[in-house]
Each structure stands twice: as structure tokens, then as C-alpha cells.
Coordinates of C-alpha atoms and ligand atoms in Angstrom, one line a residue:
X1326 CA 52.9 67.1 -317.3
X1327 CA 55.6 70.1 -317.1
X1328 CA 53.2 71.7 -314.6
X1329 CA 53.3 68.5 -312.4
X1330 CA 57.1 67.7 -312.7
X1331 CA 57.5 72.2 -311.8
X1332 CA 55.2 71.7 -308.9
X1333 CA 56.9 69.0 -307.4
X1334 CA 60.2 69.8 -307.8
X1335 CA 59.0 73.0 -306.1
X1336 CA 58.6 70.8 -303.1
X1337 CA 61.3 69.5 -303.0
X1338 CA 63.3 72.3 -303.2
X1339 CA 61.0 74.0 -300.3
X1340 CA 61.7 70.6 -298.2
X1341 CA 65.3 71.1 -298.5
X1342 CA 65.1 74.8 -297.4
X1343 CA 63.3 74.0 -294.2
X1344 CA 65.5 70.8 -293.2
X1345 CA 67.7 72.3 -291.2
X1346 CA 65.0 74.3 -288.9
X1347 CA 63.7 70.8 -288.3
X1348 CA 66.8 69.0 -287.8
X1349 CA 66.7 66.0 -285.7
X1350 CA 69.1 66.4 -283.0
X1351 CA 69.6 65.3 -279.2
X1352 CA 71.9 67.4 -276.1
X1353 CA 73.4 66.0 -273.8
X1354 CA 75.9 67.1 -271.3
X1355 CA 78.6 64.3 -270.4
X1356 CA 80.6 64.1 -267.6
X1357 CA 82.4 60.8 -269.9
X1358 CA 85.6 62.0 -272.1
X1359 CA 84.8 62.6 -276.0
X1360 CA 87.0 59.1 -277.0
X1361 CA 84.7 56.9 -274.8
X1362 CA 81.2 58.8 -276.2
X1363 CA 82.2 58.8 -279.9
X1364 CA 81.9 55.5 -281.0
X1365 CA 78.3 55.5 -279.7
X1366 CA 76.9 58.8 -280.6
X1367 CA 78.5 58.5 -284.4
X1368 CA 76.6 55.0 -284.6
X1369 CA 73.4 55.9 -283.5
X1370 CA 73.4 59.1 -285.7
X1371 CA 74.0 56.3 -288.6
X1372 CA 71.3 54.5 -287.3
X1373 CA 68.6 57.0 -286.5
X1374 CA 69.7 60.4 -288.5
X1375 CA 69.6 62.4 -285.4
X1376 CA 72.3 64.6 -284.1
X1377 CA 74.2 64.4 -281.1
X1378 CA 75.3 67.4 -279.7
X1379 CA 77.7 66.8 -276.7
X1380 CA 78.5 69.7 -273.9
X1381 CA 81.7 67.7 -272.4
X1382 CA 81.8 68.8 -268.5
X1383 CA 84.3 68.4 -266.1
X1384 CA 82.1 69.5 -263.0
X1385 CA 79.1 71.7 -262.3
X1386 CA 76.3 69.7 -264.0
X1387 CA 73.8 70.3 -261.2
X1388 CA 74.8 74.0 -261.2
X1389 CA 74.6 74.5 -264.8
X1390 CA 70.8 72.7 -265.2
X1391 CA 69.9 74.5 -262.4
X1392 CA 71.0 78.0 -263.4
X1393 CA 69.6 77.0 -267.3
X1394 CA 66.5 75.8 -265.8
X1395 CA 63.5 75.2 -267.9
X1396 CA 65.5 76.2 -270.9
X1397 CA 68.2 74.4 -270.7
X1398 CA 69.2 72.6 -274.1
X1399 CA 69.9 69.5 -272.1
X1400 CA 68.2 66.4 -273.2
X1401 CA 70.3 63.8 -271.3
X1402 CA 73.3 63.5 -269.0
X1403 CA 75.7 61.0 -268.8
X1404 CA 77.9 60.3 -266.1
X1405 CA 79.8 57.7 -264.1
X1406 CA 79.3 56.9 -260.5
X1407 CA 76.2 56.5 -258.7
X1408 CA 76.9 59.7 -256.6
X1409 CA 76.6 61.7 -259.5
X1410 CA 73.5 60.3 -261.2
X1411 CA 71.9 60.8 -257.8
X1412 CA 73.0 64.3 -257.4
X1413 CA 71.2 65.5 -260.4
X1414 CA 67.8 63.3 -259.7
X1415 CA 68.0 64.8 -255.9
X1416 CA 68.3 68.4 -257.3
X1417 CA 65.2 67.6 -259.2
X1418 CA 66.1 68.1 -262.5
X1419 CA 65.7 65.1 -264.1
X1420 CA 62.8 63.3 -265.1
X1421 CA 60.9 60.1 -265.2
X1422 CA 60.5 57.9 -268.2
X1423 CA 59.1 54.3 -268.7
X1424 CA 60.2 52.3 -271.7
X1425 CA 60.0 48.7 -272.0
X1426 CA 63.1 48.5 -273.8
X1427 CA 64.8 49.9 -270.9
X1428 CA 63.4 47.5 -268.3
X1429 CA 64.4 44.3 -270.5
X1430 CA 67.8 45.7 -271.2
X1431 CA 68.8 47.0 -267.8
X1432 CA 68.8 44.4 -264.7
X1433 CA 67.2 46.0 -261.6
X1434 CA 69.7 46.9 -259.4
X1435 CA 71.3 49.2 -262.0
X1436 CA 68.7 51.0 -262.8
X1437 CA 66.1 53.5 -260.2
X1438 CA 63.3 52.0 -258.7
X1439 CA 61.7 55.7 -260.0
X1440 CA 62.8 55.1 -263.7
X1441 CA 64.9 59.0 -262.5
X1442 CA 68.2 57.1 -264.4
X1443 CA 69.5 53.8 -266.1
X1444 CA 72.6 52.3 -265.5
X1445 CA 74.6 51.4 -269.3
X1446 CA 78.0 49.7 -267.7
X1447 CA 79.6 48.7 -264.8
X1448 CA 83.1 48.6 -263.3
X1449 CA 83.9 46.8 -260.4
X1450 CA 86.2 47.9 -257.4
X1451 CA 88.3 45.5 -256.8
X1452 CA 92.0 44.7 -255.2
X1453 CA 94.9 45.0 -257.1
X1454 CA 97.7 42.2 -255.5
X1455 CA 101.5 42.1 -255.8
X1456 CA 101.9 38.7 -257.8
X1457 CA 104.9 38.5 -255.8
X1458 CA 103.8 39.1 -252.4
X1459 CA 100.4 38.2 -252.1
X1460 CA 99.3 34.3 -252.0
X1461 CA 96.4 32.8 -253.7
X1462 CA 93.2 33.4 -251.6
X1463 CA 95.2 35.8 -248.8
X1464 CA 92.8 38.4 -250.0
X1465 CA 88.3 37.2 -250.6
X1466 CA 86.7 40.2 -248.7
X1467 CA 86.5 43.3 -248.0
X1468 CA 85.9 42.8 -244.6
X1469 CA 89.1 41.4 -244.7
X1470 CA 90.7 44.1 -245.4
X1471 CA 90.7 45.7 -242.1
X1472 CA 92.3 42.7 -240.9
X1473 CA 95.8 43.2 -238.6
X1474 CA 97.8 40.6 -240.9
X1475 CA 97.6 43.5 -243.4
X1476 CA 99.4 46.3 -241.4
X1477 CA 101.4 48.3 -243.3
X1478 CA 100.4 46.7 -246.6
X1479 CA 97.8 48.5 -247.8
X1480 CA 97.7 51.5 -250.4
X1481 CA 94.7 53.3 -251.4
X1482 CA 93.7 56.9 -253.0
X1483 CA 91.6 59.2 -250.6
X1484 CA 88.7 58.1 -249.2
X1485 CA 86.8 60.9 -249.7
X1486 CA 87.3 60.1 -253.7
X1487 CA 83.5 58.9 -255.1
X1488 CA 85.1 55.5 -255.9
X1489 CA 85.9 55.0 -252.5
X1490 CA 82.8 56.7 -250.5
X1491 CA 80.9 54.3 -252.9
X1492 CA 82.7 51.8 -251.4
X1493 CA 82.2 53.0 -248.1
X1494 CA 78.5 53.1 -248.4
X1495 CA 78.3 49.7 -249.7
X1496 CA 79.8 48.7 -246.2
X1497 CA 77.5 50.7 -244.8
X1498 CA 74.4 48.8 -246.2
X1499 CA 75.9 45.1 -245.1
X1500 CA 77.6 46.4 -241.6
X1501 CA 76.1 49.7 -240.2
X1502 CA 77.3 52.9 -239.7
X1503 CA 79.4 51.7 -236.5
X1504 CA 80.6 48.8 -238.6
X1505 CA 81.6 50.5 -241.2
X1506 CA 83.6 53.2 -239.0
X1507 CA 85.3 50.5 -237.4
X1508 CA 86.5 48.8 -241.1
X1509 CA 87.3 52.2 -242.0
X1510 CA 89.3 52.2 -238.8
X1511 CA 90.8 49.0 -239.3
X1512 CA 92.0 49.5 -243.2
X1513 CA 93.7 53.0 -241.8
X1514 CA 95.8 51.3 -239.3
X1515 CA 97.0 49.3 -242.4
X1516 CA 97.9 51.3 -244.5
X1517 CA 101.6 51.8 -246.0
X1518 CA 101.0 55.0 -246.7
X1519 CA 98.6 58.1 -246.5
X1520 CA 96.1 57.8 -248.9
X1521 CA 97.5 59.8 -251.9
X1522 CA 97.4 60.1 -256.2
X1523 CA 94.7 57.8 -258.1
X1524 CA 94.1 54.3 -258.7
X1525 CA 97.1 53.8 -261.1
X1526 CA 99.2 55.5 -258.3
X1527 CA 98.7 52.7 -255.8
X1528 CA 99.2 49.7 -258.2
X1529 CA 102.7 51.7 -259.0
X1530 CA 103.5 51.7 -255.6
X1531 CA 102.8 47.7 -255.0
X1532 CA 105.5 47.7 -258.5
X1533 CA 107.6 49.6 -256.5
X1534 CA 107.6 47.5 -253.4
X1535 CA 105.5 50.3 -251.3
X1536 CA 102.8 48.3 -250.7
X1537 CA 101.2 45.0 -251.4
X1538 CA 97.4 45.3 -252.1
X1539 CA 95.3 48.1 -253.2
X1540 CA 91.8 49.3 -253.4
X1541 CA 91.2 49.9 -257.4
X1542 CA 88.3 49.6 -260.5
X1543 CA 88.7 47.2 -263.1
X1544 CA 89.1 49.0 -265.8
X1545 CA 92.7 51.1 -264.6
X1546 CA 94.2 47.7 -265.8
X1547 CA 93.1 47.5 -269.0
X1548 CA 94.5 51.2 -269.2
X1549 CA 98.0 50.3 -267.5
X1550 CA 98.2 47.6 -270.0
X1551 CA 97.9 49.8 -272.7
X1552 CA 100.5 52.5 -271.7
X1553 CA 104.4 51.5 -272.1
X1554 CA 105.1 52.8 -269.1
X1555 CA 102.5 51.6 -267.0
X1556 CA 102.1 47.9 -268.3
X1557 CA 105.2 47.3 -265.8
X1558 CA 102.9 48.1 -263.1
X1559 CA 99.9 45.8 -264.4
X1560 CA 102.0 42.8 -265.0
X1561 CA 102.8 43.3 -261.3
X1562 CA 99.7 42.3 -259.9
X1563 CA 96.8 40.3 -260.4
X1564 CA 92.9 41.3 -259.9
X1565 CA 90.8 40.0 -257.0
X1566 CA 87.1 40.1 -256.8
X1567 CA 86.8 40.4 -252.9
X1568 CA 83.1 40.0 -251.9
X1569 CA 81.5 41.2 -248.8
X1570 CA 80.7 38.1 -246.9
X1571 CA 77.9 36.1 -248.4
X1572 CA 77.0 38.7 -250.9
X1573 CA 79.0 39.9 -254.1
X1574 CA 81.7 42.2 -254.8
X1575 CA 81.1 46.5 -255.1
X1576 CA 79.9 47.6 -258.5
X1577 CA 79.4 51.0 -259.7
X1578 CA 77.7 52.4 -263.0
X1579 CA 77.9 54.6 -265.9
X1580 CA 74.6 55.7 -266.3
X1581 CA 71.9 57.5 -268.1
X1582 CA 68.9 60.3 -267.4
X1583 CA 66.3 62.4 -268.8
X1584 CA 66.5 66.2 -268.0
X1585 CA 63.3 67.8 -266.5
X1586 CA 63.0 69.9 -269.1
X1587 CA 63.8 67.6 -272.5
X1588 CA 63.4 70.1 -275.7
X1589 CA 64.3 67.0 -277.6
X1590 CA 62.3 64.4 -275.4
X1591 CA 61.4 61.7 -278.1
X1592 CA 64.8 61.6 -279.1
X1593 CA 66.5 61.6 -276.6
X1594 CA 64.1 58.4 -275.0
X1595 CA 65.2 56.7 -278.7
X1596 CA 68.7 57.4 -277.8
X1597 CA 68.9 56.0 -274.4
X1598 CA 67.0 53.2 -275.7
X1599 CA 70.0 53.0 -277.9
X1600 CA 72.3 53.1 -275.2
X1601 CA 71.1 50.3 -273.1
X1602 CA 71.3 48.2 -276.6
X1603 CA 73.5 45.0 -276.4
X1604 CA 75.1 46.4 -279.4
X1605 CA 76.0 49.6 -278.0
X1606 CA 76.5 48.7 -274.8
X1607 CA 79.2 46.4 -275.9
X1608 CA 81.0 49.4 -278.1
X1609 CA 80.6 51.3 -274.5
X1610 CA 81.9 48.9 -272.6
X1611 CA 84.9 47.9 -274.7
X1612 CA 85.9 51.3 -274.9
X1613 CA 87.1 51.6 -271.1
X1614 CA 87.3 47.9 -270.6
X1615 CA 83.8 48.0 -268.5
X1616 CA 81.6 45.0 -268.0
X1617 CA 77.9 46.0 -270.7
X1618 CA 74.6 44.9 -268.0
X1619 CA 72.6 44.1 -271.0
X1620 CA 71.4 40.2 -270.7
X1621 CA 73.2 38.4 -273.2
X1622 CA 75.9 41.0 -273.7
X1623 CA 79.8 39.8 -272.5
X1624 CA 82.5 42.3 -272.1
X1625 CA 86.0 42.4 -273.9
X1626 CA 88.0 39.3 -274.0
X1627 CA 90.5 41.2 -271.9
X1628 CA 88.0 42.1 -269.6
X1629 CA 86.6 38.7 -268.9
X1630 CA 89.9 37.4 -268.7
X1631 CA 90.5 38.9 -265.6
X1632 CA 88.0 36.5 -263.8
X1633 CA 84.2 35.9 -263.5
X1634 CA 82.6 37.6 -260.0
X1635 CA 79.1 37.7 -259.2
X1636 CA 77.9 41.4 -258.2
X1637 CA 76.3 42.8 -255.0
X1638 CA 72.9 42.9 -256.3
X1639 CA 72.3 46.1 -253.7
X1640 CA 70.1 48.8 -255.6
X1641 CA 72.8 51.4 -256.4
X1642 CA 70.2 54.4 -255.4
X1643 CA 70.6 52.9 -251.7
X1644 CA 74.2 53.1 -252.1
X1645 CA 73.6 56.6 -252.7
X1646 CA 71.4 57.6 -249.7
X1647 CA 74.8 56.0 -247.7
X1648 CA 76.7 58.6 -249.3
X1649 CA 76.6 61.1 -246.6
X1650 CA 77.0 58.9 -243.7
X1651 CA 80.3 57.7 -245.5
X1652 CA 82.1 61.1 -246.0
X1653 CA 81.0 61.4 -242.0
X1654 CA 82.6 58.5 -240.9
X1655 CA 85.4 59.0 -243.7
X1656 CA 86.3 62.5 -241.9
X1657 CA 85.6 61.1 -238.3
X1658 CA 88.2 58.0 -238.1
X1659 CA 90.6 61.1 -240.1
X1660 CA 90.9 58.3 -243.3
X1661 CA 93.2 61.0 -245.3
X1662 CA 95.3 61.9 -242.0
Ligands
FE1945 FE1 88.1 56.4 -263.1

């Protein structure tokens, strides 16, 4: 009996010893700020006892997988903007994974056709109107935008900024190149100003009387509203879901993928699998007042109260293979000059 009760607590004692060689753990490098991936990473280490170990980047995640190459620690990145993802899956070093979870979690459009990445929340880009200024149902499209009863009216950030050559693109697929580079044209003849600061910058300026609509995402009201300084702003305007004509209004993702060379593969499948949860994706969402994809899921009460708008259902990846054409046409009708 004392040789069995010796033996096993032997074992247990060796079990304990090796843990942390075979500690459970998951890398990813984020392009998403540390108060935004938190929440999600500490609840699916409660859920699953695996570690999350985050590299937090502020550029230079195709340049750092590519110089790490096949021993790169990187499980996972995680990024916003469709540009992005599709930067990394372009430079090949991402790879495929199929998971049924995935599929019934993550509608269609959000998510590659190659199973390369998976979208986890949207945000939608949308135009900010002076409550003062701007009537009910003056603004419902984007094509409208470049309309001449909007000269000198208009504020908006660079167009060269990833929000906006998404935007761009998306004009591209539903009007051609040459369409697009005449809207492009059109929205620069009415603008109040050179494009200039961020998305918070332009809804200042339609406060200050600069300007009475601007180009912005969703969730830059949520912030305004809760800064002390910048809730003046918000409760200046209102949010408008313009649509292109006969199709839906410009999304964009955060999203999700699989490095090429995975040393924590498993885990990191089990996380994004996580990811795409309705649970978590509502925890993600609520965190930068972004719209969760998940069927079933809804976003923040705040959120939703800012209107209901169906989404251009356009794959995102096509968006993508705009992307270049955009910045062309951006830089040819001198958007920034
Ligand atoms: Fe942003």
C-alpha cells in the first residue's frame, strides 16, 4: 500500500515538473490594440487552459512572417481591414483551414472563398450628417455623393487611408474603374476642405460648421460619445447608412488567419473557432462598438440604435483585388491635392 501511494505520488510530482515544457499555448501577432483583444483572449484561456501570447504590431506583419519564415512563432494574425488580411494571404504566408464551425458561424461574404481568413466583426462606413444642416433623406447613396448640390460640403480623411481605398474599391465593383474615377472626381469638387486628420477630425469639423457631411465608420461614434470632449461633436450629427444603388451599404472586417507555418496549429484552429463564437463575437464586438457576423448574434444596444442597414453582400476578397486600381485612380483625379 505505501509502495503504491510512493509510486503514484512519484507521478505526480514528475507530471508537474514537465507541465510547463508542454504548456498549452497559442501566438498571435495582432494588428488590434491590447484593450480590444483582452476580454477575448483572457476568456478563452478560462475556457480552454491554453495561453495566449500576443505580439501587438503597429505595421510590418508581412515583413516580420516573411523574414521569420518557417519558424516564425506565429500561430494567428488578427487584423482589421480587408486590405490587410489580403496582404498576408497574397504574400503566401498564411494557410488554409476547413472547420465546420467556422462555415456556420461566419456568413459568406466575410469570410475567403479559399478558407485563407475569416472575418469575426464588421463596421460599416457610413456618413456622418450635421443634425442641423442636413435634412432627412438629403443623403441615401454613395453615388450621391459626388452630386453638385454637395459642393463645398463635404469633409473626408485621405483617400489613400485603407478605409477609404476600401471604399473606393467597392465603387469600383458596382461602377467600373472609369465610374469610379469620375465619383472620385465628383466628391473632390465637393469638398470643403483638403482631405486631412481622421475620421473623428471630419465629424469635428461638421461641429464646427466646416462642413456638413462626412465619410466615417460606425464605430468613431461610439468612441466620440465616450470622450468628454468629443461627445459635443457626436451629438452634432446623426449616422446615415447610404447604399450604393440597389445594393447595400460598404462593410469592412476584422478578421482572422492561420500562419503557413502554425507551431501551435490545433490550437490555434480551437481558438479561432472561439473567435467566430456568438459569445465571443459579441465581447469583440461590444468592445469597439462593431456589428458580431455570427447568425443570431446582435451588437450593442448603442450600436443598433444607430439604425438597421442591410450590407453589400460583395465577397470582401474582391474588394481586395480592387485595391490597386483604387489607389490609381485615387492618385490620378489628385484626391489629397
Ligand atoms: Fe479605425
Amino acid at each position: 500500500m505505501t509502495k503504491i501511494l510512493s509510486t503514484s505520488i512519484f507521478f505526480a510530482a514528475a507530471a508537474s515538473v514537465a507541465a510547463p515544457a508542454m504548456a498549452e499555448e497559442v501566438n498571435v501577432y495582432s494588428y488590434r490594440q491590447p484593450e480590444l483583444i483582452k476580454p477575448l483572449t483572457d476568456a478563452f484561456t478560462a475556457e480552454t487552459g491554453i495561453k495566449v501570447n500576443v505580439a501587438y504590431l503597429q505595421k510590418g506583419m508581412v515583413e516580420r512572417l516573411q523574414a521569420e519564415g518557417s519558424r516564425s512563432p506565429a500561430d494567428m494574425i488578427l487584423t482589421v481591414d480587408i486590405s490587410r488580411l489580403a496582404a498576408v494571404v497574397n504574400a503566401g504566408l498564411t494557410q488554409p483551414m476547413e472547420s465546420d464551425t467556422i462555415t456556420a458561424n461566419v456568413p459568406a461574404q466575410y469570410r475567403d472563398p479559399d478558407n485563407h481568413w475569416f472575418g469575426l466583426t464588421t463596421r460599416a462606413r457610413i456618413v456622418y450628417a450635421s443634425k442641423d444642416r442636413v435634412a432627412d433623406g438629403e443623403v441615401t447613396t454613395y453615388e450621391d455623393l459626388a452630386d453638385p448640390k454637395w459642393a463645398g460640403r463635404i469633409c473626408t480623411r485621405s483617400g489613400t487611408n485603407a478605409y477609404n481605398v476600401a471604399l473606393t474599391s467597392a465603387v469600383i465593383e458596382h461602377h467600373g474603374v472609369e465610374g469610379a474615377k469620375t465619383w472620385l472626381e465628383g466628391v473632390k469638387s465637393n469638398l470643403a476642405r483638403k482631405p486631412q486628420g481622421n475620421d473623428r477630425a471630419q465629424v469635428k469639423a461638421i461641429w464646427a460648421g466646416e462642413c456638413d457631411i462626412s465619410i466615417g465608420n460606425t464605430y468613431y461614434m461610439g468612441k466620440m460619445l465616450s470622450d468628454d470632449e468629443q461627445k459635443e461633436w457626436a451629438d452634432s450629427v446623426r449616422i446615415v447608412f447610404p447604399e450604393f444603388e440597389g445594393k447595400g451599404t460598404h462593410v469592412n472586417i476584422s478578421g482572422v488567419a492561420l500562419t503557413k507555418s502554425a507551431p501551435n496549429k490545433e490550437n490555434a484552429v480551437r481558438m479561432m473557432e472561439f473567435l467566430t463564437s456568438p459569445a465571443a463575437q459579441e465581447i469583440y464586438a461590444k468592445a469597439n462598438f462593431e456589428y458580431p457576423i455570427a447568425p443570431g448574434t446582435e451588437a450593442d444596444a448603442l450600436v443598433t440604435g444607430w439604425g438597421d442597414f442591410t450590407a453589400d453582400d460583395v465577397n470582401l476578397m474582391t474588394l481586395a483585388g480592387h485595391r490597386s486600381d483604387a489607389l490609381k485612380i485615387t492618385e490620378e483625379v489628385d484626391f489629397d491635392g
